GROMACS .gro file of C-alpha atoms in nm:
model
  187
    1MET     CA    1   0.000  -0.001  -0.001
    2LYS     CA    2   0.279   0.245   0.085
    3LYS     CA    3   0.406   0.249  -0.268
    4SER     CA    4   0.064   0.316  -0.417
    5LYS     CA    5  -0.001   0.647  -0.597
    6LEU     CA    6  -0.274   0.723  -0.338
    7ILE     CA    7  -0.044   0.688  -0.033
    8THR     CA    8   0.235   0.874  -0.213
    9TYR     CA    9  -0.001   1.168  -0.269
   10LEU     CA   10  -0.113   1.158   0.086
   11MET     CA   11   0.248   1.154   0.219
   12THR     CA   12   0.305   1.495   0.059
   13PHE     CA   13   0.020   1.661   0.253
   14GLN     CA   14   0.103   1.927   0.509
   15LYS     CA   15  -0.069   1.901   0.845
   16ASP     CA   16  -0.346   2.156   0.761
   17GLU     CA   17  -0.410   1.992   0.422
   18PHE     CA   18  -0.534   1.670   0.583
   19LYS     CA   19  -0.830   1.864   0.732
   20LEU     CA   20  -0.891   2.065   0.414
   21PHE     CA   21  -0.892   1.744   0.206
   22GLU     CA   22  -1.139   1.590   0.450
   23GLN     CA   23  -1.380   1.877   0.383
   24PHE     CA   24  -1.312   1.843   0.010
   25VAL     CA   25  -1.392   1.470   0.013
   26ALA     CA   26  -1.708   1.529   0.215
   27SER     CA   27  -1.835   1.801  -0.018
   28PRO     CA   28  -2.121   1.663  -0.217
   29TYR     CA   29  -2.017   1.895  -0.506
   30PHE     CA   30  -1.696   1.707  -0.552
   31ASN     CA   31  -1.781   1.357  -0.420
   32THR     CA   32  -2.115   1.180  -0.389
   33LYS     CA   33  -1.972   0.850  -0.258
   34GLN     CA   34  -1.987   0.808   0.111
   35GLU     CA   35  -1.746   0.516   0.099
   36LEU     CA   36  -1.471   0.750  -0.020
   37VAL     CA   37  -1.530   0.966   0.280
   38ASP     CA   38  -1.504   0.662   0.505
   39PHE     CA   39  -1.196   0.544   0.316
   40TYR     CA   40  -1.022   0.878   0.359
   41LYS     CA   41  -1.109   0.881   0.732
   42PHE     CA   42  -0.956   0.543   0.775
   43LEU     CA   43  -0.636   0.655   0.597
   44GLN     CA   44  -0.624   0.980   0.786
   45LYS     CA   45  -0.603   0.798   1.123
   46TYR     CA   46  -0.262   0.669   1.013
   47ALA     CA   47  -0.126   0.983   0.857
   48PRO     CA   48   0.144   1.097   0.784
   49ASN     CA   49   0.341   0.773   0.813
   50PHE     CA   50   0.082   0.515   0.702
   51PRO     CA   51   0.244   0.215   0.877
   52GLU     CA   52   0.239  -0.096   0.651
   53ASN     CA   53   0.114  -0.320   0.928
   54LYS     CA   54  -0.196  -0.105   0.979
   55VAL     CA   55  -0.268   0.021   0.638
   56THR     CA   56  -0.327  -0.293   0.441
   57LYS     CA   57  -0.570  -0.364   0.167
   58THR     CA   58  -0.750  -0.627   0.368
   59ALA     CA   59  -0.772  -0.402   0.679
   60ILE     CA   60  -0.914  -0.117   0.471
   61TYR     CA   61  -1.166  -0.346   0.298
   62LYS     CA   62  -1.281  -0.506   0.621
   63THR     CA   63  -1.330  -0.159   0.772
   64LEU     CA   64  -1.532  -0.033   0.477
   65TYR     CA   65  -1.726  -0.349   0.398
   66PRO     CA   66  -1.734  -0.554   0.726
   67ASN     CA   67  -1.995  -0.805   0.591
   68LYS     CA   68  -1.840  -0.865   0.251
   69SER     CA   69  -1.559  -1.090   0.141
   70TYR     CA   70  -1.253  -0.915   0.009
   71ASN     CA   71  -1.278  -0.778  -0.350
   72GLU     CA   72  -0.946  -0.646  -0.492
   73LYS     CA   73  -1.122  -0.485  -0.785
   74GLN     CA   74  -1.363  -0.282  -0.575
   75LEU     CA   75  -1.076  -0.159  -0.356
   76SER     CA   76  -0.874  -0.066  -0.663
   77TYR     CA   77  -1.175   0.144  -0.783
   78LEU     CA   78  -1.186   0.323  -0.447
   79MET     CA   79  -0.818   0.389  -0.450
   80SER     CA   80  -0.838   0.521  -0.800
   81ASP     CA   81  -1.137   0.750  -0.718
   82LEU     CA   82  -0.965   0.887  -0.414
   83SER     CA   83  -0.650   0.957  -0.611
   84LYS     CA   84  -0.849   1.144  -0.870
   85LEU     CA   85  -1.007   1.356  -0.589
   86ILE     CA   86  -0.662   1.435  -0.455
   87GLU     CA   87  -0.545   1.536  -0.796
   88GLN     CA   88  -0.852   1.764  -0.828
   89PHE     CA   89  -0.778   1.904  -0.475
   90PHE     CA   90  -0.416   1.975  -0.578
   91THR     CA   91  -0.530   2.159  -0.886
   92ILE     CA   92  -0.784   2.371  -0.693
   93GLU     CA   93  -0.540   2.452  -0.419
   94LYS     CA   94  -0.275   2.550  -0.677
   95SER     CA   95  -0.523   2.770  -0.866
   96LYS     CA   96  -0.578   2.969  -0.542
   97ASP     CA   97  -0.217   3.085  -0.568
   98LYS     CA   98  -0.259   3.220  -0.913
   99ALA     CA   99  -0.538   3.466  -0.983
  100THR     CA  100  -0.419   3.494  -1.339
  101THR     CA  101  -0.690   3.282  -1.492
  102ASP     CA  102  -0.982   3.355  -1.253
  103ASP     CA  103  -1.075   3.688  -1.418
  104ALA     CA  104  -1.049   3.544  -1.765
  105TYR     CA  105  -1.265   3.238  -1.681
  106PHE     CA  106  -1.525   3.457  -1.515
  107LEU     CA  107  -1.537   3.678  -1.824
  108ASP     CA  108  -1.581   3.370  -2.042
  109ALA     CA  109  -1.858   3.248  -1.821
  110LEU     CA  110  -2.039   3.579  -1.861
  111ILE     CA  111  -2.004   3.553  -2.234
  112ASP     CA  112  -2.132   3.193  -2.239
  113ARG     CA  113  -2.428   3.292  -2.020
  114LYS     CA  114  -2.507   3.593  -2.257
  115LEU     CA  115  -2.472   3.858  -1.987
  116PRO     CA  116  -2.335   4.154  -2.182
  117LYS     CA  117  -2.384   4.421  -1.916
  118ALA     CA  118  -2.209   4.215  -1.650
  119PHE     CA  119  -1.930   4.138  -1.895
  120GLN     CA  120  -1.876   4.503  -1.977
  121GLN     CA  121  -1.872   4.613  -1.614
  122ASN     CA  122  -1.631   4.334  -1.509
  123PHE     CA  123  -1.415   4.381  -1.821
  124ARG     CA  124  -1.370   4.748  -1.735
  125LYS     CA  125  -1.276   4.671  -1.378
  126VAL     CA  126  -1.023   4.395  -1.479
  127ASN     CA  127  -0.877   4.607  -1.755
  128LYS     CA  128  -0.839   4.897  -1.504
  129ASP     CA  129  -0.655   4.659  -1.265
  130LEU     CA  130  -0.430   4.554  -1.547
  131GLU     CA  131  -0.344   4.912  -1.629
  132GLU     CA  132  -0.261   4.980  -1.259
  133THR     CA  133  -0.030   4.685  -1.236
  134VAL     CA  134   0.326   4.795  -1.182
  135ILE     CA  135   0.516   4.477  -1.256
  136HIS     CA  136   0.488   4.351  -1.606
  137ASN     CA  137   0.620   3.999  -1.590
  138ALA     CA  138   0.522   3.686  -1.782
  139GLU     CA  139   0.213   3.623  -1.555
  140PHE     CA  140   0.096   3.979  -1.619
  141TYR     CA  141   0.117   3.927  -1.998
  142LEU     CA  142  -0.057   3.592  -1.974
  143LYS     CA  143  -0.349   3.758  -1.785
  144GLU     CA  144  -0.348   4.043  -2.030
  145TYR     CA  145  -0.370   3.792  -2.316
  146LEU     CA  146  -0.654   3.596  -2.157
  147ILE     CA  147  -0.851   3.916  -2.084
  148HIS     CA  148  -0.812   4.058  -2.425
  149ASN     CA  149  -0.892   3.718  -2.572
  150ALA     CA  150  -1.222   3.729  -2.381
  151ALA     CA  151  -1.288   4.069  -2.517
  152VAL     CA  152  -1.250   3.932  -2.873
  153ARG     CA  153  -1.487   3.650  -2.792
  154TYR     CA  154  -1.738   3.899  -2.652
  155HIS     CA  155  -1.721   4.131  -2.941
  156LEU     CA  156  -1.752   3.835  -3.194
  157SER     CA  157  -2.059   3.712  -2.998
  158GLN     CA  158  -2.198   4.066  -3.024
  159GLN     CA  159  -2.113   4.081  -3.395
  160SER     CA  160  -1.922   4.397  -3.326
  161ARG     CA  161  -1.641   4.530  -3.547
  162LYS     CA  162  -1.455   4.644  -3.241
  163SER     CA  163  -1.301   4.294  -3.203
  164ASN     CA  164  -1.029   4.387  -3.452
  165GLU     CA  165  -0.893   4.633  -3.200
  166TYR     CA  166  -0.873   4.354  -2.935
  167GLN     CA  167  -0.730   4.101  -3.178
  168GLN     CA  168  -0.420   4.313  -3.212
  169LEU     CA  169  -0.399   4.351  -2.831
  170VAL     CA  170  -0.434   3.971  -2.795
  171THR     CA  171  -0.144   3.912  -3.042
  172ASN     CA  172   0.078   4.176  -2.869
  173SER     CA  173   0.001   4.023  -2.517
  174LEU     CA  174   0.081   3.676  -2.644
  175ASP     CA  175   0.409   3.797  -2.796
  176ASN     CA  176   0.499   3.973  -2.474
  177PHE     CA  177   0.419   3.665  -2.271
  178TYR     CA  178   0.627   3.446  -2.500
  179PHE     CA  179   0.928   3.683  -2.486
  180ALA     CA  180   0.908   3.729  -2.104
  181GLU     CA  181   0.899   3.353  -2.059
  182LYS     CA  182   1.185   3.303  -2.299
  183LEU     CA  183   1.399   3.569  -2.124
  184GLN     CA  184   1.323   3.407  -1.789
  185HIS     CA  185   1.425   3.065  -1.912
  186SER     CA  186   1.743   3.208  -2.068
  187CYS     CA  187   1.862   3.375  -1.759
   0.00000   0.00000   0.00000
C-alpha cells in the first residue's frame, strides 16, 4: 500500500491539508460516494506515516465492508477514485495561488451565459486593474492575453467590429508573454 499512488500523494500533505482534504472529500459537489469519505477517514487516522502493518488492503476493505468478502477490484476502484479527488484538490489549491486565470474564466462564463452588461462592467474593472499593475512579468502578460482574448470572444458574440482592436492586443500580449518567458528561461 505504501508504494501506491494514493499513499504517495497523501504523504506529501502538510498537516493543515489533511483537514482541508477531508472537507473536500465530504463535499457533495466534488464527491457523492460516502465510501470515499469513510476510506479517507480510515487513512487519515494513520497519517502521515501510514504504517504498513496497519494500512493494508485487507484492513481497509474489512473496515469499509465488514460483511463482505475481500474484493481487490472494488478496492482498486476506490483507490483510483480517491486519487482522482486528490489530483482535483491539488489543482484547486494551486489555482488559489494564481489569480491569473480567474478573471478570464469569469469573463468567459459571462459571455457563455449571454450577460453583456455584466461582462462590460467586469471587463472595465479587470482592464483597469491591469493598467494599474506595476510589474509587467510573464504572468501579467498571460493575464492580459486571456482578458483581451475574452474581449475578442465577447465582441464576436455581439457581432461587433470592435473585435479587430482587441485581436491586435491579444497578439501583442501573447508575444510579450512569450518573450518574457523566453527571457526568464534564458537567464
